[in-house]
């Protein structure tokens, strides 16, 4: 198995320490024999500046951008490059870690073994934490993922997709994610398409990926994007509609707690109603190869 990691960072934000932690964790997995490439889009950075950066390991494939773009747009740039450089197939799995994400020792190695051993696994989801645990083979409780598992657990940091399915899913929705009015939801939308198009999805409640813990503030920030995504899928099954209704109730609670303004809540409701009316979910029966 080969592992492809797609990451973006803002050079002006000074995230060198975070990136170094990610690089160090990947270096360990490579030393254990796993073939890992990390494709990095550095925003607010020229090619000349990138060439002068002293801390980029040889396994990092760098692209630069003078300005900035949304997270979805950045990942789509990287996906397009991946398609040119490597074949997205059954022997590859893809992940989209943030620049402040990292992996405990042997995590990617064990994950690659799981993808290689079980050919029908196309999506793997775990939890993340500032204090991730070590994956001990044979001691990890795994189960088949349900719709609600993908919705409630997935972030860009803890979803891992087999290459063949990544090729079918195609690009991230450029209207979702940080840097857009929706400000979130792009990772959940991508994971749900992988969930429906894949053969089998596995999930564990173990925190196997390192990343700063979520906060209530982030839940409020991402609320519109998450609600829009659930509206897109709401008519696919009773479980999907339940998650949509549950998210509406979560918004009401955030409103009562003064974590979400009335204006933001109403805007999210309007956007979700528009999604329900237009039904813009992709045709999941057709391959999406235009990455």
JSON list of N, CA and C in Angstrom, two decimals, residues 79 88-94 96 115 119-123 160-171 190-200 282 284 286-289 291:
[
{"chain": "A", "resi": 79, "resn": "UNK", "atom": "N", "xyz": [-5.42, 17.52, -5.36]},
{"chain": "A", "resi": 79, "resn": "UNK", "atom": "CA", "xyz": [-5.99, 16.33, -5.99]},
{"chain": "A", "resi": 79, "resn": "UNK", "atom": "C", "xyz": [-5.66, 16.30, -7.48]},
{"chain": "A", "resi": 88, "resn": "UNK", "atom": "N", "xyz": [-4.45, 6.67, -8.60]},
{"chain": "A", "resi": 88, "resn": "UNK", "atom": "CA", "xyz": [-5.32, 6.45, -7.46]},
{"chain": "A", "resi": 88, "resn": "UNK", "atom": "C", "xyz": [-6.02, 5.12, -7.67]},
{"chain": "A", "resi": 89, "resn": "UNK", "atom": "N", "xyz": [-5.58, 4.10, -6.98]},
{"chain": "A", "resi": 89, "resn": "UNK", "atom": "CA", "xyz": [-6.09, 2.75, -7.22]},
{"chain": "A", "resi": 89, "resn": "UNK", "atom": "C", "xyz": [-6.29, 2.02, -5.90]},
{"chain": "A", "resi": 90, "resn": "UNK", "atom": "N", "xyz": [-6.54, 0.72, -5.99]},
{"chain": "A", "resi": 90, "resn": "UNK", "atom": "CA", "xyz": [-6.81, -0.07, -4.80]},
{"chain": "A", "resi": 90, "resn": "UNK", "atom": "C", "xyz": [-5.61, -0.21, -3.88]},
{"chain": "A", "resi": 91, "resn": "UNK", "atom": "N", "xyz": [-4.43, 0.07, -4.37]},
{"chain": "A", "resi": 91, "resn": "UNK", "atom": "CA", "xyz": [-3.21, -0.08, -3.57]},
{"chain": "A", "resi": 91, "resn": "UNK", "atom": "C", "xyz": [-2.74, 1.24, -2.97]},
{"chain": "A", "resi": 92, "resn": "UNK", "atom": "N", "xyz": [-3.62, 2.22, -2.96]},
{"chain": "A", "resi": 92, "resn": "UNK", "atom": "CA", "xyz": [-3.31, 3.54, -2.42]},
{"chain": "A", "resi": 92, "resn": "UNK", "atom": "C", "xyz": [-4.43, 3.97, -1.49]},
{"chain": "A", "resi": 93, "resn": "UNK", "atom": "N", "xyz": [-4.09, 4.66, -0.40]},
{"chain": "A", "resi": 93, "resn": "UNK", "atom": "CA", "xyz": [-5.13, 5.34, 0.38]},
{"chain": "A", "resi": 93, "resn": "UNK", "atom": "C", "xyz": [-4.72, 6.79, 0.59]},
{"chain": "A", "resi": 94, "resn": "UNK", "atom": "N", "xyz": [-5.73, 7.65, 0.69]},
{"chain": "A", "resi": 94, "resn": "UNK", "atom": "CA", "xyz": [-5.54, 9.10, 0.67]},
{"chain": "A", "resi": 94, "resn": "UNK", "atom": "C", "xyz": [-6.09, 9.71, 1.95]},
{"chain": "A", "resi": 96, "resn": "UNK", "atom": "N", "xyz": [-6.29, 13.77, 4.24]},
{"chain": "A", "resi": 96, "resn": "UNK", "atom": "CA", "xyz": [-6.25, 15.22, 4.06]},
{"chain": "A", "resi": 96, "resn": "UNK", "atom": "C", "xyz": [-5.95, 15.92, 5.39]},
{"chain": "A", "resi": 115, "resn": "UNK", "atom": "N", "xyz": [-6.01, -1.88, 5.06]},
{"chain": "A", "resi": 115, "resn": "UNK", "atom": "CA", "xyz": [-6.48, -1.69, 3.69]},
{"chain": "A", "resi": 115, "resn": "UNK", "atom": "C", "xyz": [-6.00, -2.83, 2.79]},
{"chain": "A", "resi": 119, "resn": "UNK", "atom": "N", "xyz": [-9.73, -6.12, 1.20]},
{"chain": "A", "resi": 119, "resn": "UNK", "atom": "CA", "xyz": [-9.86, -5.38, -0.06]},
{"chain": "A", "resi": 119, "resn": "UNK", "atom": "C", "xyz": [-11.18, -4.63, -0.19]},
{"chain": "A", "resi": 120, "resn": "UNK", "atom": "N", "xyz": [-12.17, -4.96, 0.66]},
{"chain": "A", "resi": 120, "resn": "UNK", "atom": "CA", "xyz": [-13.46, -4.28, 0.54]},
{"chain": "A", "resi": 120, "resn": "UNK", "atom": "C", "xyz": [-13.55, -3.04, 1.43]},
{"chain": "A", "resi": 121, "resn": "UNK", "atom": "N", "xyz": [-12.52, -2.76, 2.22]},
{"chain": "A", "resi": 121, "resn": "UNK", "atom": "CA", "xyz": [-12.53, -1.53, 3.03]},
{"chain": "A", "resi": 121, "resn": "UNK", "atom": "C", "xyz": [-12.15, -0.35, 2.14]},
{"chain": "A", "resi": 122, "resn": "UNK", "atom": "N", "xyz": [-13.04, 0.60, 2.01]},
{"chain": "A", "resi": 122, "resn": "UNK", "atom": "CA", "xyz": [-12.79, 1.77, 1.18]},
{"chain": "A", "resi": 122, "resn": "UNK", "atom": "C", "xyz": [-12.75, 3.07, 1.97]},
{"chain": "A", "resi": 123, "resn": "UNK", "atom": "N", "xyz": [-13.21, 3.05, 3.21]},
{"chain": "A", "resi": 123, "resn": "UNK", "atom": "CA", "xyz": [-13.20, 4.24, 4.05]},
{"chain": "A", "resi": 123, "resn": "UNK", "atom": "C", "xyz": [-12.94, 3.82, 5.49]},
{"chain": "A", "resi": 160, "resn": "UNK", "atom": "N", "xyz": [-9.86, 8.36, 5.96]},
{"chain": "A", "resi": 160, "resn": "UNK", "atom": "CA", "xyz": [-8.85, 7.76, 5.08]},
{"chain": "A", "resi": 160, "resn": "UNK", "atom": "C", "xyz": [-9.60, 6.98, 4.01]},
{"chain": "A", "resi": 161, "resn": "UNK", "atom": "N", "xyz": [-9.34, 7.31, 2.74]},
{"chain": "A", "resi": 161, "resn": "UNK", "atom": "CA", "xyz": [-10.13, 6.82, 1.62]},
{"chain": "A", "resi": 161, "resn": "UNK", "atom": "C", "xyz": [-9.25, 6.03, 0.67]},
{"chain": "A", "resi": 162, "resn": "UNK", "atom": "N", "xyz": [-9.71, 4.86, 0.25]},
{"chain": "A", "resi": 162, "resn": "UNK", "atom": "CA", "xyz": [-8.97, 4.08, -0.75]},
{"chain": "A", "resi": 162, "resn": "UNK", "atom": "C", "xyz": [-8.91, 4.88, -2.05]},
{"chain": "A", "resi": 163, "resn": "UNK", "atom": "N", "xyz": [-7.77, 4.79, -2.74]},
{"chain": "A", "resi": 163, "resn": "UNK", "atom": "CA", "xyz": [-7.53, 5.61, -3.92]},
{"chain": "A", "resi": 163, "resn": "UNK", "atom": "C", "xyz": [-8.59, 5.49, -4.99]},
{"chain": "A", "resi": 164, "resn": "UNK", "atom": "N", "xyz": [-9.08, 4.28, -5.23]},
{"chain": "A", "resi": 164, "resn": "UNK", "atom": "CA", "xyz": [-10.10, 4.08, -6.26]},
{"chain": "A", "resi": 164, "resn": "UNK", "atom": "C", "xyz": [-11.36, 4.87, -5.96]},
{"chain": "A", "resi": 165, "resn": "UNK", "atom": "N", "xyz": [-11.72, 4.94, -4.68]},
{"chain": "A", "resi": 165, "resn": "UNK", "atom": "CA", "xyz": [-12.91, 5.69, -4.29]},
{"chain": "A", "resi": 165, "resn": "UNK", "atom": "C", "xyz": [-12.65, 7.19, -4.35]},
{"chain": "A", "resi": 166, "resn": "UNK", "atom": "N", "xyz": [-11.44, 7.61, -3.97]},
{"chain": "A", "resi": 166, "resn": "UNK", "atom": "CA", "xyz": [-11.09, 9.03, -4.09]},
{"chain": "A", "resi": 166, "resn": "UNK", "atom": "C", "xyz": [-11.19, 9.49, -5.54]},
{"chain": "A", "resi": 167, "resn": "UNK", "atom": "N", "xyz": [-10.81, 8.61, -6.46]},
{"chain": "A", "resi": 167, "resn": "UNK", "atom": "CA", "xyz": [-10.90, 8.95, -7.87]},
{"chain": "A", "resi": 167, "resn": "UNK", "atom": "C", "xyz": [-12.35, 9.12, -8.29]},
{"chain": "A", "resi": 168, "resn": "UNK", "atom": "N", "xyz": [-13.23, 8.26, -7.77]},
{"chain": "A", "resi": 168, "resn": "UNK", "atom": "CA", "xyz": [-14.65, 8.33, -8.12]},
{"chain": "A", "resi": 168, "resn": "UNK", "atom": "C", "xyz": [-15.32, 9.56, -7.50]},
{"chain": "A", "resi": 169, "resn": "UNK", "atom": "N", "xyz": [-14.98, 9.85, -6.26]},
{"chain": "A", "resi": 169, "resn": "UNK", "atom": "CA", "xyz": [-15.60, 11.00, -5.58]},
{"chain": "A", "resi": 169, "resn": "UNK", "atom": "C", "xyz": [-15.20, 12.30, -6.25]},
{"chain": "A", "resi": 170, "resn": "UNK", "atom": "N", "xyz": [-13.95, 12.39, -6.65]},
{"chain": "A", "resi": 170, "resn": "UNK", "atom": "CA", "xyz": [-13.49, 13.58, -7.35]},
{"chain": "A", "resi": 170, "resn": "UNK", "atom": "C", "xyz": [-13.15, 14.72, -6.41]},
{"chain": "A", "resi": 171, "resn": "UNK", "atom": "N", "xyz": [-13.59, 15.92, -6.76]},
{"chain": "A", "resi": 171, "resn": "UNK", "atom": "CA", "xyz": [-13.18, 17.11, -6.03]},
{"chain": "A", "resi": 171, "resn": "UNK", "atom": "C", "xyz": [-14.06, 17.39, -4.81]},
{"chain": "A", "resi": 190, "resn": "UNK", "atom": "N", "xyz": [-17.49, 15.15, 1.56]},
{"chain": "A", "resi": 190, "resn": "UNK", "atom": "CA", "xyz": [-16.58, 14.26, 0.86]},
{"chain": "A", "resi": 190, "resn": "UNK", "atom": "C", "xyz": [-16.66, 12.84, 1.44]},
{"chain": "A", "resi": 191, "resn": "UNK", "atom": "N", "xyz": [-16.64, 12.75, 2.76]},
{"chain": "A", "resi": 191, "resn": "UNK", "atom": "CA", "xyz": [-16.68, 11.44, 3.41]},
{"chain": "A", "resi": 191, "resn": "UNK", "atom": "C", "xyz": [-17.99, 10.71, 3.13]},
{"chain": "A", "resi": 192, "resn": "UNK", "atom": "N", "xyz": [-19.10, 11.44, 3.07]},
{"chain": "A", "resi": 192, "resn": "UNK", "atom": "CA", "xyz": [-20.38, 10.79, 2.79]},
{"chain": "A", "resi": 192, "resn": "UNK", "atom": "C", "xyz": [-20.44, 10.24, 1.38]},
{"chain": "A", "resi": 193, "resn": "UNK", "atom": "N", "xyz": [-19.86, 10.95, 0.42]},
{"chain": "A", "resi": 193, "resn": "UNK", "atom": "CA", "xyz": [-19.80, 10.41, -0.93]},
{"chain": "A", "resi": 193, "resn": "UNK", "atom": "C", "xyz": [-18.93, 9.15, -0.96]},
{"chain": "A", "resi": 194, "resn": "UNK", "atom": "N", "xyz": [-17.82, 9.17, -0.24]},
{"chain": "A", "resi": 194, "resn": "UNK", "atom": "CA", "xyz": [-16.98, 7.98, -0.16]},
{"chain": "A", "resi": 194, "resn": "UNK", "atom": "C", "xyz": [-17.73, 6.83, 0.52]},
{"chain": "A", "resi": 195, "resn": "UNK", "atom": "N", "xyz": [-18.50, 7.16, 1.54]},
{"chain": "A", "resi": 195, "resn": "UNK", "atom": "CA", "xyz": [-19.30, 6.16, 2.26]},
{"chain": "A", "resi": 195, "resn": "UNK", "atom": "C", "xyz": [-20.30, 5.48, 1.34]},
{"chain": "A", "resi": 196, "resn": "UNK", "atom": "N", "xyz": [-21.00, 6.26, 0.53]},
{"chain": "A", "resi": 196, "resn": "UNK", "atom": "CA", "xyz": [-22.03, 5.69, -0.34]},
{"chain": "A", "resi": 196, "resn": "UNK", "atom": "C", "xyz": [-21.43, 4.97, -1.55]},
{"chain": "A", "resi": 197, "resn": "UNK", "atom": "N", "xyz": [-20.30, 5.45, -2.03]},
{"chain": "A", "resi": 197, "resn": "UNK", "atom": "CA", "xyz": [-19.72, 4.83, -3.21]},
{"chain": "A", "resi": 197, "resn": "UNK", "atom": "C", "xyz": [-18.81, 3.65, -2.88]},
{"chain": "A", "resi": 198, "resn": "UNK", "atom": "N", "xyz": [-18.33, 3.57, -1.66]},
{"chain": "A", "resi": 198, "resn": "UNK", "atom": "CA", "xyz": [-17.43, 2.50, -1.27]},
{"chain": "A", "resi": 198, "resn": "UNK", "atom": "C", "xyz": [-18.16, 1.21, -0.95]},
{"chain": "A", "resi": 199, "resn": "UNK", "atom": "N", "xyz": [-17.39, 0.17, -0.84]},
{"chain": "A", "resi": 199, "resn": "UNK", "atom": "CA", "xyz": [-17.95, -1.14, -0.52]},
{"chain": "A", "resi": 199, "resn": "UNK", "atom": "C", "xyz": [-18.18, -1.28, 0.98]},
{"chain": "A", "resi": 200, "resn": "UNK", "atom": "N", "xyz": [-17.21, -0.88, 1.78]},
{"chain": "A", "resi": 200, "resn": "UNK", "atom": "CA", "xyz": [-17.34, -1.03, 3.22]},
{"chain": "A", "resi": 200, "resn": "UNK", "atom": "C", "xyz": [-16.58, 0.10, 3.91]},
{"chain": "A", "resi": 282, "resn": "UNK", "atom": "N", "xyz": [-24.70, 14.87, -5.65]},
{"chain": "A", "resi": 282, "resn": "UNK", "atom": "CA", "xyz": [-24.18, 14.24, -6.86]},
{"chain": "A", "resi": 282, "resn": "UNK", "atom": "C", "xyz": [-24.88, 12.91, -7.12]},
{"chain": "A", "resi": 284, "resn": "UNK", "atom": "N", "xyz": [-24.60, 9.51, -7.17]},
{"chain": "A", "resi": 284, "resn": "UNK", "atom": "CA", "xyz": [-23.59, 8.65, -6.58]},
{"chain": "A", "resi": 284, "resn": "UNK", "atom": "C", "xyz": [-23.40, 7.35, -7.35]},
{"chain": "A", "resi": 286, "resn": "UNK", "atom": "N", "xyz": [-22.64, 7.30, -10.50]},
{"chain": "A", "resi": 286, "resn": "UNK", "atom": "CA", "xyz": [-21.72, 7.59, -11.59]},
{"chain": "A", "resi": 286, "resn": "UNK", "atom": "C", "xyz": [-20.34, 7.96, -11.06]},
{"chain": "A", "resi": 287, "resn": "UNK", "atom": "N", "xyz": [-19.27, 7.46, -11.67]},
{"chain": "A", "resi": 287, "resn": "UNK", "atom": "CA", "xyz": [-17.92, 7.85, -11.25]},
{"chain": "A", "resi": 287, "resn": "UNK", "atom": "C", "xyz": [-17.70, 9.35, -11.42]},
{"chain": "A", "resi": 288, "resn": "UNK", "atom": "N", "xyz": [-16.94, 9.93, -10.49]},
{"chain": "A", "resi": 288, "resn": "UNK", "atom": "CA", "xyz": [-16.60, 11.35, -10.56]},
{"chain": "A", "resi": 288, "resn": "UNK", "atom": "C", "xyz": [-15.09, 11.44, -10.73]},
{"chain": "A", "resi": 289, "resn": "UNK", "atom": "N", "xyz": [-14.62, 11.54, -11.96]},
{"chain": "A", "resi": 289, "resn": "UNK", "atom": "CA", "xyz": [-13.18, 11.42, -12.22]},
{"chain": "A", "resi": 289, "resn": "UNK", "atom": "C", "xyz": [-12.55, 12.75, -12.61]},
{"chain": "A", "resi": 291, "resn": "UNK", "atom": "N", "xyz": [-10.99, 15.17, -11.40]},
{"chain": "A", "resi": 291, "resn": "UNK", "atom": "CA", "xyz": [-10.21, 15.82, -10.34]},
{"chain": "A", "resi": 291, "resn": "UNK", "atom": "C", "xyz": [-9.06, 16.61, -10.97]}
]
